[in-house]
JSON list of C-alpha atoms in Angstrom, two decimals:
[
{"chain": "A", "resi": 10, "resn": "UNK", "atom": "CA", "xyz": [-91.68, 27.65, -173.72]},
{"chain": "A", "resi": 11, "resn": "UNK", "atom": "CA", "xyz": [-93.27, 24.81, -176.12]},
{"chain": "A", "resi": 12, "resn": "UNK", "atom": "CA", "xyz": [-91.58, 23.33, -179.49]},
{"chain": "A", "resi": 13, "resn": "UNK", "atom": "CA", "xyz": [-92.91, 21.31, -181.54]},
{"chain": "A", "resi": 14, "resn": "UNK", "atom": "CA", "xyz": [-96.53, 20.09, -181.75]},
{"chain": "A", "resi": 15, "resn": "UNK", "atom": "CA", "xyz": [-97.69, 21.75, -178.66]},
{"chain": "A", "resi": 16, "resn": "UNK", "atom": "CA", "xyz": [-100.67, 24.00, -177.74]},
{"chain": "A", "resi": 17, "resn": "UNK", "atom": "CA", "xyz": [-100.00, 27.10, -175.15]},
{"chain": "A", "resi": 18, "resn": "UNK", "atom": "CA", "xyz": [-102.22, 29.02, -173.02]},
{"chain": "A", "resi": 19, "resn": "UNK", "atom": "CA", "xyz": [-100.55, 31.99, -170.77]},
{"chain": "A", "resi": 20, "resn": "UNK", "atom": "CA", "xyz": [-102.69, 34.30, -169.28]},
{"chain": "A", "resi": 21, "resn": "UNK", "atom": "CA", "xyz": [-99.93, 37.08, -167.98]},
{"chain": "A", "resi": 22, "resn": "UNK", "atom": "CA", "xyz": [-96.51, 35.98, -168.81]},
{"chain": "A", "resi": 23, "resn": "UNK", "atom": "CA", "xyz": [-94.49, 34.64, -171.72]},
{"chain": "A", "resi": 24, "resn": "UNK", "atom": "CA", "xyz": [-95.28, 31.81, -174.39]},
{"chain": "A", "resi": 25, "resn": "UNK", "atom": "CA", "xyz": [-93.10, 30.59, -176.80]},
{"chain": "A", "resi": 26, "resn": "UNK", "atom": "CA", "xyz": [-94.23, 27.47, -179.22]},
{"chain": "A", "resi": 27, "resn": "UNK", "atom": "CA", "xyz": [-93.02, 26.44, -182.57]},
{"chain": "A", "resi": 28, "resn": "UNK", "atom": "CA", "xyz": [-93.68, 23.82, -185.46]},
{"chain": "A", "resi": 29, "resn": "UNK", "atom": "CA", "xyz": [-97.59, 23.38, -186.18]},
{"chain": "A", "resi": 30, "resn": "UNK", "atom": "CA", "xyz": [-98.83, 24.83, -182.72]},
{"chain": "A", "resi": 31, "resn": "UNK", "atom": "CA", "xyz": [-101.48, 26.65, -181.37]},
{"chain": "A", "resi": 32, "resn": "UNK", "atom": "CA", "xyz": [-101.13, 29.63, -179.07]},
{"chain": "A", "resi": 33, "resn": "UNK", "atom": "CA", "xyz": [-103.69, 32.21, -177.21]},
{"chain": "A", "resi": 34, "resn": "UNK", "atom": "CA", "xyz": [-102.03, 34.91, -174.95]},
{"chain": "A", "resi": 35, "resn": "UNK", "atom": "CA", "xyz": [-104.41, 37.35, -173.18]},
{"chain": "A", "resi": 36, "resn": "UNK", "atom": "CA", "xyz": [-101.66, 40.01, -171.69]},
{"chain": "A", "resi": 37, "resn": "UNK", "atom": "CA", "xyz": [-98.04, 38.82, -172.39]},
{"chain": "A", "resi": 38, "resn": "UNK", "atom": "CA", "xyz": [-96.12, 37.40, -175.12]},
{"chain": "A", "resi": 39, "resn": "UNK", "atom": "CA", "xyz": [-96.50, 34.97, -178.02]},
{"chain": "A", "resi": 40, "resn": "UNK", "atom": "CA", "xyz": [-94.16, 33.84, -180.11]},
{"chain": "A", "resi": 41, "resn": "UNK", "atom": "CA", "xyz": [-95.39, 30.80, -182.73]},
{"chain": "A", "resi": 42, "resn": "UNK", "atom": "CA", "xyz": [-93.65, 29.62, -185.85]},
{"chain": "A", "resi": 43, "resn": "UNK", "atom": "CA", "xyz": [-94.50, 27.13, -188.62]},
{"chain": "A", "resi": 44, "resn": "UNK", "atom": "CA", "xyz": [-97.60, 26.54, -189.80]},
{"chain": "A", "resi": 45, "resn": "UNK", "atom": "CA", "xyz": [-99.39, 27.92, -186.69]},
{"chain": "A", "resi": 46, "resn": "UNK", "atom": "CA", "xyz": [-102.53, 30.03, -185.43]},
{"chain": "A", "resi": 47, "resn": "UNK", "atom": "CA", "xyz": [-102.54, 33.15, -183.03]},
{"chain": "A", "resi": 48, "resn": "UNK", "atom": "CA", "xyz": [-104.29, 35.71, -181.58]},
{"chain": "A", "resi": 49, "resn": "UNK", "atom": "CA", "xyz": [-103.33, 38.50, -179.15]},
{"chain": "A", "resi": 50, "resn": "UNK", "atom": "CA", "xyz": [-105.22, 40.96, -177.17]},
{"chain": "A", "resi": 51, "resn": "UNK", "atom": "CA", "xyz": [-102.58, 42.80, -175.53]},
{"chain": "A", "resi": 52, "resn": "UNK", "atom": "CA", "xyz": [-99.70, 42.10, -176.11]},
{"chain": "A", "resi": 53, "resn": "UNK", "atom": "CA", "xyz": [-97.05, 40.39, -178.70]},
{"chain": "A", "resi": 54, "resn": "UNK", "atom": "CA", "xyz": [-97.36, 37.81, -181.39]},
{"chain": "A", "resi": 55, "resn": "UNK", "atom": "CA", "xyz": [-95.09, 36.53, -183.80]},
{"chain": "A", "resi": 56, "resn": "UNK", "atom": "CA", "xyz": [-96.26, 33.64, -186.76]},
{"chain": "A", "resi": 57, "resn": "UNK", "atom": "CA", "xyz": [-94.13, 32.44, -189.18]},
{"chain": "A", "resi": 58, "resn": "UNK", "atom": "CA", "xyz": [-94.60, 29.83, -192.56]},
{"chain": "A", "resi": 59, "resn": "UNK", "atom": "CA", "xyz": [-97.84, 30.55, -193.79]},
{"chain": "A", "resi": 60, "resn": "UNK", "atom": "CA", "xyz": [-99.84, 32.14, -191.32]},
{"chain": "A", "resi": 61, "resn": "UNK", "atom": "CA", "xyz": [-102.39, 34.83, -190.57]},
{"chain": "A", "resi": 62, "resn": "UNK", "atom": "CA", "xyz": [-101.53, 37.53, -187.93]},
{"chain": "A", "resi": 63, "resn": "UNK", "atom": "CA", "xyz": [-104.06, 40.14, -186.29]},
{"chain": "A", "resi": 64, "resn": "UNK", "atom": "CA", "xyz": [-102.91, 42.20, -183.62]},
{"chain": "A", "resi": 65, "resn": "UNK", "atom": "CA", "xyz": [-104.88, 45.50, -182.40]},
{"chain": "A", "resi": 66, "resn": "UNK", "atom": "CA", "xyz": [-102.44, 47.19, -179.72]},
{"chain": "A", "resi": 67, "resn": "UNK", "atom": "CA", "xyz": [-99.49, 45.16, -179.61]},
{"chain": "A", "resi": 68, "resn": "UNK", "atom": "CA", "xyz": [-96.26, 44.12, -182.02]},
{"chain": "A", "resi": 69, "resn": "UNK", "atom": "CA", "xyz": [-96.88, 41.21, -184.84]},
{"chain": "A", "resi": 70, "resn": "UNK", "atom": "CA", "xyz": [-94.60, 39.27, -187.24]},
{"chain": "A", "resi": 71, "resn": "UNK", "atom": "CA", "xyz": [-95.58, 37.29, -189.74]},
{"chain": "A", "resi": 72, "resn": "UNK", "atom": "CA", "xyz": [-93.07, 35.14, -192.08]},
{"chain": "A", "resi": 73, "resn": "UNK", "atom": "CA", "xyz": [-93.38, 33.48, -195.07]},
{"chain": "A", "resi": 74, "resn": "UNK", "atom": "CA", "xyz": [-96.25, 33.80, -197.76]},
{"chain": "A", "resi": 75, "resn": "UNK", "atom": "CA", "xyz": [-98.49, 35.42, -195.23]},
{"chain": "A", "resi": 76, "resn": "UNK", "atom": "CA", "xyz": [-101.18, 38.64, -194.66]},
{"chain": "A", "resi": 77, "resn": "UNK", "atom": "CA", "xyz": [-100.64, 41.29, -191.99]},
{"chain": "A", "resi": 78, "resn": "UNK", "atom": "CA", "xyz": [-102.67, 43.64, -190.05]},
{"chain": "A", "resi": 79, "resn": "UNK", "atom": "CA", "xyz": [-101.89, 45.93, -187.12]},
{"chain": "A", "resi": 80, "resn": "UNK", "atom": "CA", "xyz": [-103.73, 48.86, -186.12]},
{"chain": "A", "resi": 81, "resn": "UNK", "atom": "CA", "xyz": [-102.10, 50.80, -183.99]},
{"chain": "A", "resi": 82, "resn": "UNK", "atom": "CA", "xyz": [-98.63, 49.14, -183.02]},
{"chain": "A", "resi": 83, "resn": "UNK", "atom": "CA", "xyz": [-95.88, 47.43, -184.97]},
{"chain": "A", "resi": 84, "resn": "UNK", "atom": "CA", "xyz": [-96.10, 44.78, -188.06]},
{"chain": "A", "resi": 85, "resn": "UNK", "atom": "CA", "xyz": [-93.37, 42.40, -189.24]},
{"chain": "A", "resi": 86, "resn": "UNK", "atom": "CA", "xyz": [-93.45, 40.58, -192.41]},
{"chain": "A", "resi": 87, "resn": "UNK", "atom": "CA", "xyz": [-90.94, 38.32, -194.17]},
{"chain": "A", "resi": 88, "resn": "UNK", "atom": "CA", "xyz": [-90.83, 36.46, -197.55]},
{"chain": "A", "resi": 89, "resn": "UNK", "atom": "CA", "xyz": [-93.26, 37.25, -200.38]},
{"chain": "A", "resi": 90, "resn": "UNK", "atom": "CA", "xyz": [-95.64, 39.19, -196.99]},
{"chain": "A", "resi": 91, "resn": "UNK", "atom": "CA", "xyz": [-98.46, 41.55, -197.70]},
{"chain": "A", "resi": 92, "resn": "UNK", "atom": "CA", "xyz": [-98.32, 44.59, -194.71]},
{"chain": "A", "resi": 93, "resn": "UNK", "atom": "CA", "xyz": [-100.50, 47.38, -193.58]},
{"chain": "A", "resi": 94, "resn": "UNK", "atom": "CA", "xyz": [-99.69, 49.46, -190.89]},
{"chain": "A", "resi": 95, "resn": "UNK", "atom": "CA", "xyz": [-102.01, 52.29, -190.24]},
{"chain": "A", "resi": 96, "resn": "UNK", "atom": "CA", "xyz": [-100.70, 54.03, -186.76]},
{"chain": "A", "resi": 97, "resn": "UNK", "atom": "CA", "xyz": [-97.38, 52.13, -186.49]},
{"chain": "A", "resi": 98, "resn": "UNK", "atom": "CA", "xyz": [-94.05, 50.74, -187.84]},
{"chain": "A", "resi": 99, "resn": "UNK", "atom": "CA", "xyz": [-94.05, 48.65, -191.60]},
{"chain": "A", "resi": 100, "resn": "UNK", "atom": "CA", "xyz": [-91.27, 46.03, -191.92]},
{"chain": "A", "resi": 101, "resn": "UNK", "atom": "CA", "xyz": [-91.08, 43.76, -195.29]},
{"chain": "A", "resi": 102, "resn": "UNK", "atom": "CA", "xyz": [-87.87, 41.90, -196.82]},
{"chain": "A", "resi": 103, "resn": "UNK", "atom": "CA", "xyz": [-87.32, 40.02, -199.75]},
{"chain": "A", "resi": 104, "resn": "UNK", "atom": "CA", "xyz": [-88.07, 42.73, -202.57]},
{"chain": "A", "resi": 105, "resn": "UNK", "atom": "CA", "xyz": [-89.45, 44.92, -199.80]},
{"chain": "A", "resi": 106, "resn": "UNK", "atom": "CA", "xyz": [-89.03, 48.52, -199.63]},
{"chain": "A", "resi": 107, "resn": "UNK", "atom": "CA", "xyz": [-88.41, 50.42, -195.62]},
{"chain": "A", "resi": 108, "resn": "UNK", "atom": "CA", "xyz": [-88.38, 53.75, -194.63]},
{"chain": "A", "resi": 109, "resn": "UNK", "atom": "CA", "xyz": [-86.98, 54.08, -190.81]},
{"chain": "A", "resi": 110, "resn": "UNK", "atom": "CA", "xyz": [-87.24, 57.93, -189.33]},
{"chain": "A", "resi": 111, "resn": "UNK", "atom": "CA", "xyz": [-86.06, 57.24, -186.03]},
{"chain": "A", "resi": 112, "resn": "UNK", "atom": "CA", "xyz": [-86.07, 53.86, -184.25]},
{"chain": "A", "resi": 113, "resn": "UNK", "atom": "CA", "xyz": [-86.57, 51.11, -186.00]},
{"chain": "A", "resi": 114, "resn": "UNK", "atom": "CA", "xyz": [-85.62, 49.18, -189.03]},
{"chain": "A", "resi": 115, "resn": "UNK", "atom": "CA", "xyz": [-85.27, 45.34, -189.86]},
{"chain": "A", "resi": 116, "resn": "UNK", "atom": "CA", "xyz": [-83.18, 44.00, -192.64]},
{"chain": "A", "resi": 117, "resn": "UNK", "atom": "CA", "xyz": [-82.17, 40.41, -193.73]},
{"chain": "A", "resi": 118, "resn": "UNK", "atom": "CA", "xyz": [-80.43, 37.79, -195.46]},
{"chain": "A", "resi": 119, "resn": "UNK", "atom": "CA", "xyz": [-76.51, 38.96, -195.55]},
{"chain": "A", "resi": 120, "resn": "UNK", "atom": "CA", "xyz": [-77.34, 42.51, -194.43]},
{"chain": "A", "resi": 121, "resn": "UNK", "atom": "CA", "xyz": [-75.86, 45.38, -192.06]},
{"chain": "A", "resi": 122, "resn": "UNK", "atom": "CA", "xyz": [-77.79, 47.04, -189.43]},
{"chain": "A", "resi": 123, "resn": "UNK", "atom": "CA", "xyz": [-77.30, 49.97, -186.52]},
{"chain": "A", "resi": 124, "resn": "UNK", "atom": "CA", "xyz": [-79.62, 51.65, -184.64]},
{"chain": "A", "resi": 125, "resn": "UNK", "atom": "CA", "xyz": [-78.86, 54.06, -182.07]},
{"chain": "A", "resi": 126, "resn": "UNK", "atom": "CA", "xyz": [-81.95, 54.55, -180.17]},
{"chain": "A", "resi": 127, "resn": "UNK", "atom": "CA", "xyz": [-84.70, 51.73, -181.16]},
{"chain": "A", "resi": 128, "resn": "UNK", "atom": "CA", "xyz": [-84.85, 48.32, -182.52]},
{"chain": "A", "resi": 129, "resn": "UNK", "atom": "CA", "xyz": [-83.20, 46.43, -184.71]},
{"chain": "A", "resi": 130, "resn": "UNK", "atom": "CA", "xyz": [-82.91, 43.38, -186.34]},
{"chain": "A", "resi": 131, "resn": "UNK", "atom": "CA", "xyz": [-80.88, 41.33, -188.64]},
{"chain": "A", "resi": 132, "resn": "UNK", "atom": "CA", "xyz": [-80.48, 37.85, -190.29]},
{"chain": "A", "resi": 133, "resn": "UNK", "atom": "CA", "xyz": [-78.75, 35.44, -192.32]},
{"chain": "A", "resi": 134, "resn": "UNK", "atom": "CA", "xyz": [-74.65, 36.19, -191.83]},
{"chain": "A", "resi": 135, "resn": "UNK", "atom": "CA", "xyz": [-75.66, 39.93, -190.35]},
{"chain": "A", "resi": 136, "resn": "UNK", "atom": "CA", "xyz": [-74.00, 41.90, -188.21]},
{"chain": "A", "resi": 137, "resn": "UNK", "atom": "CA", "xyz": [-75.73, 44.12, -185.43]},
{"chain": "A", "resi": 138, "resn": "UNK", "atom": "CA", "xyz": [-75.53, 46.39, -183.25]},
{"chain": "A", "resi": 139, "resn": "UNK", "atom": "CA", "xyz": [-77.58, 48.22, -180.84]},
{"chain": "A", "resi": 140, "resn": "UNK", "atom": "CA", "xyz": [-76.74, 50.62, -178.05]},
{"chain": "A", "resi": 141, "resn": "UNK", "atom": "CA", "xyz": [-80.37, 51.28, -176.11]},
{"chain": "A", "resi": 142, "resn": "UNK", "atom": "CA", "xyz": [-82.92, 49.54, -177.75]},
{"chain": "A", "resi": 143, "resn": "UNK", "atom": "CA", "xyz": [-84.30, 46.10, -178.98]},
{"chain": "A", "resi": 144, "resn": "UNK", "atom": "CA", "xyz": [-81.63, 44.06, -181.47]},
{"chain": "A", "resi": 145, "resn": "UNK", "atom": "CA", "xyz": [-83.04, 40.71, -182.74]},
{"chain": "A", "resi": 146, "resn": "UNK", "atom": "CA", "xyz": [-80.51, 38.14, -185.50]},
{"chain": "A", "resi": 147, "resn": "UNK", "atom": "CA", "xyz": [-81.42, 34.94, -186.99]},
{"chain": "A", "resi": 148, "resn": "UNK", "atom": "CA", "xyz": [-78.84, 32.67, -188.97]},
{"chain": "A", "resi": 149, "resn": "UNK", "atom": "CA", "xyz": [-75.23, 32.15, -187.80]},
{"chain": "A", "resi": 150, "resn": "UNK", "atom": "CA", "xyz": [-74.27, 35.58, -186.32]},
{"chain": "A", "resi": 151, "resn": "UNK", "atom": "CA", "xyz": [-73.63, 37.24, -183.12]},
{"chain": "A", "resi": 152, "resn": "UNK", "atom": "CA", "xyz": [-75.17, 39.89, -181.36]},
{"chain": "A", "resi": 153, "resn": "UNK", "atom": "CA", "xyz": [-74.85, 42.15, -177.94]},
{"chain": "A", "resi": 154, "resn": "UNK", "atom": "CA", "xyz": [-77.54, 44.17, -176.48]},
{"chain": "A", "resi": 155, "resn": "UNK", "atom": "CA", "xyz": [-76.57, 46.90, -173.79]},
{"chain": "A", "resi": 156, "resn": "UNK", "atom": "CA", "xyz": [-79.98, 47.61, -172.59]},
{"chain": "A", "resi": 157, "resn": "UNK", "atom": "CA", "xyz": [-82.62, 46.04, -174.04]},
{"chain": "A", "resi": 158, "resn": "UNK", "atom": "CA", "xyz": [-83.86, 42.76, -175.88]},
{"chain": "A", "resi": 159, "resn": "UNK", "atom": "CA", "xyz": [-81.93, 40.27, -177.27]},
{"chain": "A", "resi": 160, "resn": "UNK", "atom": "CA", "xyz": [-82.88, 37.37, -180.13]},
{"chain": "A", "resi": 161, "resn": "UNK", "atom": "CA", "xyz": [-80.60, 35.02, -181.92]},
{"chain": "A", "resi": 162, "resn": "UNK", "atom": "CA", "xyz": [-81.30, 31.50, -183.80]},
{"chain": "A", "resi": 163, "resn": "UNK", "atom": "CA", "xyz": [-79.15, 28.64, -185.48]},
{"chain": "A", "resi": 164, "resn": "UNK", "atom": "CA", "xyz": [-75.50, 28.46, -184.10]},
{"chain": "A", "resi": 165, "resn": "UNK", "atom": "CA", "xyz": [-75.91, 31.85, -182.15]},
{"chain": "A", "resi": 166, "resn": "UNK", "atom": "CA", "xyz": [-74.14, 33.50, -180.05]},
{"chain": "A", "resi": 167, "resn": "UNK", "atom": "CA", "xyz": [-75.77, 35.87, -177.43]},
{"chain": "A", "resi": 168, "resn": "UNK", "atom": "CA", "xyz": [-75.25, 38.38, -174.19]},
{"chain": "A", "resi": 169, "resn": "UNK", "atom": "CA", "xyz": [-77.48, 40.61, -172.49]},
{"chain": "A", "resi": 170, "resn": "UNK", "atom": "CA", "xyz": [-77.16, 42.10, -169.95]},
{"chain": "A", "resi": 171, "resn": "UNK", "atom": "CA", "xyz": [-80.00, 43.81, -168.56]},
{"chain": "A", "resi": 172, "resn": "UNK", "atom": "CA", "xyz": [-83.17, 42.33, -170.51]},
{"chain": "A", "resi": 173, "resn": "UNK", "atom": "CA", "xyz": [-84.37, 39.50, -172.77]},
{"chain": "A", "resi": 174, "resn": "UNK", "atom": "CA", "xyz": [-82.43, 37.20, -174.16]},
{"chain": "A", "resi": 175, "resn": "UNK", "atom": "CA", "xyz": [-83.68, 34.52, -176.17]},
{"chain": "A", "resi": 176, "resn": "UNK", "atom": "CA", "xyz": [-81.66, 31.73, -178.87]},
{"chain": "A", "resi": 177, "resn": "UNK", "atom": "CA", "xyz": [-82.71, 29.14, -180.95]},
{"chain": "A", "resi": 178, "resn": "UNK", "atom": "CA", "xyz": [-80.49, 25.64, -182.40]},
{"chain": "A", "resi": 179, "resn": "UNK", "atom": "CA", "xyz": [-77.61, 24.77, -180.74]},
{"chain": "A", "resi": 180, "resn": "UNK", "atom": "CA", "xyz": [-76.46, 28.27, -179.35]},
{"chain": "A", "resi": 181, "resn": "UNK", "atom": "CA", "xyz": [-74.94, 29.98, -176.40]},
{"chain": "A", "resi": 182, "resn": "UNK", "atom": "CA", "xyz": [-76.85, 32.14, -174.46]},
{"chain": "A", "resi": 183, "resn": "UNK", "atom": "CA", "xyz": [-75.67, 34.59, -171.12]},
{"chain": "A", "resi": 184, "resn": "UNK", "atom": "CA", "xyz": [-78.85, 36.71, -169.67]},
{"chain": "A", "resi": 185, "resn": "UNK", "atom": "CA", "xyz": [-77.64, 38.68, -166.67]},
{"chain": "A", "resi": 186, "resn": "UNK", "atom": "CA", "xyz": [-80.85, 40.17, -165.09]},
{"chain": "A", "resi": 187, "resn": "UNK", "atom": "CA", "xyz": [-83.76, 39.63, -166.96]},
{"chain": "A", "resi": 188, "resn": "UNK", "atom": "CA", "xyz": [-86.04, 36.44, -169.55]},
{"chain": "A", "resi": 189, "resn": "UNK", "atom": "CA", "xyz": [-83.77, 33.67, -171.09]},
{"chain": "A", "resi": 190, "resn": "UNK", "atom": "CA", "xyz": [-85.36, 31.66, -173.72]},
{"chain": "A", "resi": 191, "resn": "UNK", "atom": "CA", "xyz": [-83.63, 28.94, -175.68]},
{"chain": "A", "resi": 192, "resn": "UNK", "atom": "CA", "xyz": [-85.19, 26.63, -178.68]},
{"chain": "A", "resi": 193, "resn": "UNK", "atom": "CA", "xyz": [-83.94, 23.30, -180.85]},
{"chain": "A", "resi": 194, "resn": "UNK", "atom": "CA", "xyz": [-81.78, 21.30, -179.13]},
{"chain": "A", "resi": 195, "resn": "UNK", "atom": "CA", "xyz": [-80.82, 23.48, -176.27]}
]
């Protein structure tokens, strides 16, 4: 875990660096926000403010004014975003259009979400909720995951139980058996 400023390198684990940083993860997970640069073999990478995202066989989010690209895997954009998808899952909000067959769907700012078997996610005043699957909300709400990952920011609260758990600014956070990651004044 790095915040602000820093530069991360982690071969086969878990990296997780905000506000103008660099990252590089070879087989794990990368997570960079604001203003920052990343590149992932195999594995997953998030950028947010202004960045550019490539990822070949892995997950990717991009946030704010910026170009996507996955090939075969999933692709995550938010705020004004650009997105191609070619063997994978599409996600745009903010004027964004999203088709969800089975699994997964993303919505935010003051939105509603359920998924029964697959991801979801949520933010700004959302409510969630997902039974065996992946649930991720940003922005004052709260949020329980069964079986699977959990993500929550700003004034949080969050409980997994058997998985990932991770919370950003000044949140609660109970991980039971599994990764616990906690950002901004934590």
């Amino acid at each position: 875990m790095c915040c602000f400023d820093c530069n991360h390198d982690d071969v086969a684990g878990y990296v997780m660096c905000s506000f103008h940083c660099n990252q590089d993860v070879v087989a794990g997970y990368g997570i960079c926000c604001f203003g920052c640069n990343h590149d992932v073999v195999g594995g997953y990478g998030m950028c947010s403010f202004d960045c550019n995202h490539d990822v070949i066989p892995g997950y990717d989010m991009c946030s704010f004014d910026c170009n996507h690209d996955v090939v075969a895997g999933y692709g995550m954009c938010i705020f004004e975003c650009n997105h191609d998808v070619v063997a994978g899952y599409g996600m745009c909000s903010f004027d964004c259009n999203n088709d969800v067959v089975a699994g997964y769907g993303m919505c935010i700012f003051e939105c509603n979400h359920d998924v029964v078997a697959g991801y979801g996610m949520c933010s700004f005043d959302c409510n969630h909720d997902v039974v065996a699957g992946y649930g991720m909300c940003i922005f004052e709400w709260n949020h329980d995951v069964v079986a699977g990952y959990g993500m929550c920011s700003f004034d949080c609260n969050h409980d997994v139980v058997a998985g990932y758990g991770m919370c950003s600014f000044d949140c609660n956070r109970d991980v039971v058996a599994g990764y616990g990651m906690c950002s901004f004044g934590l």
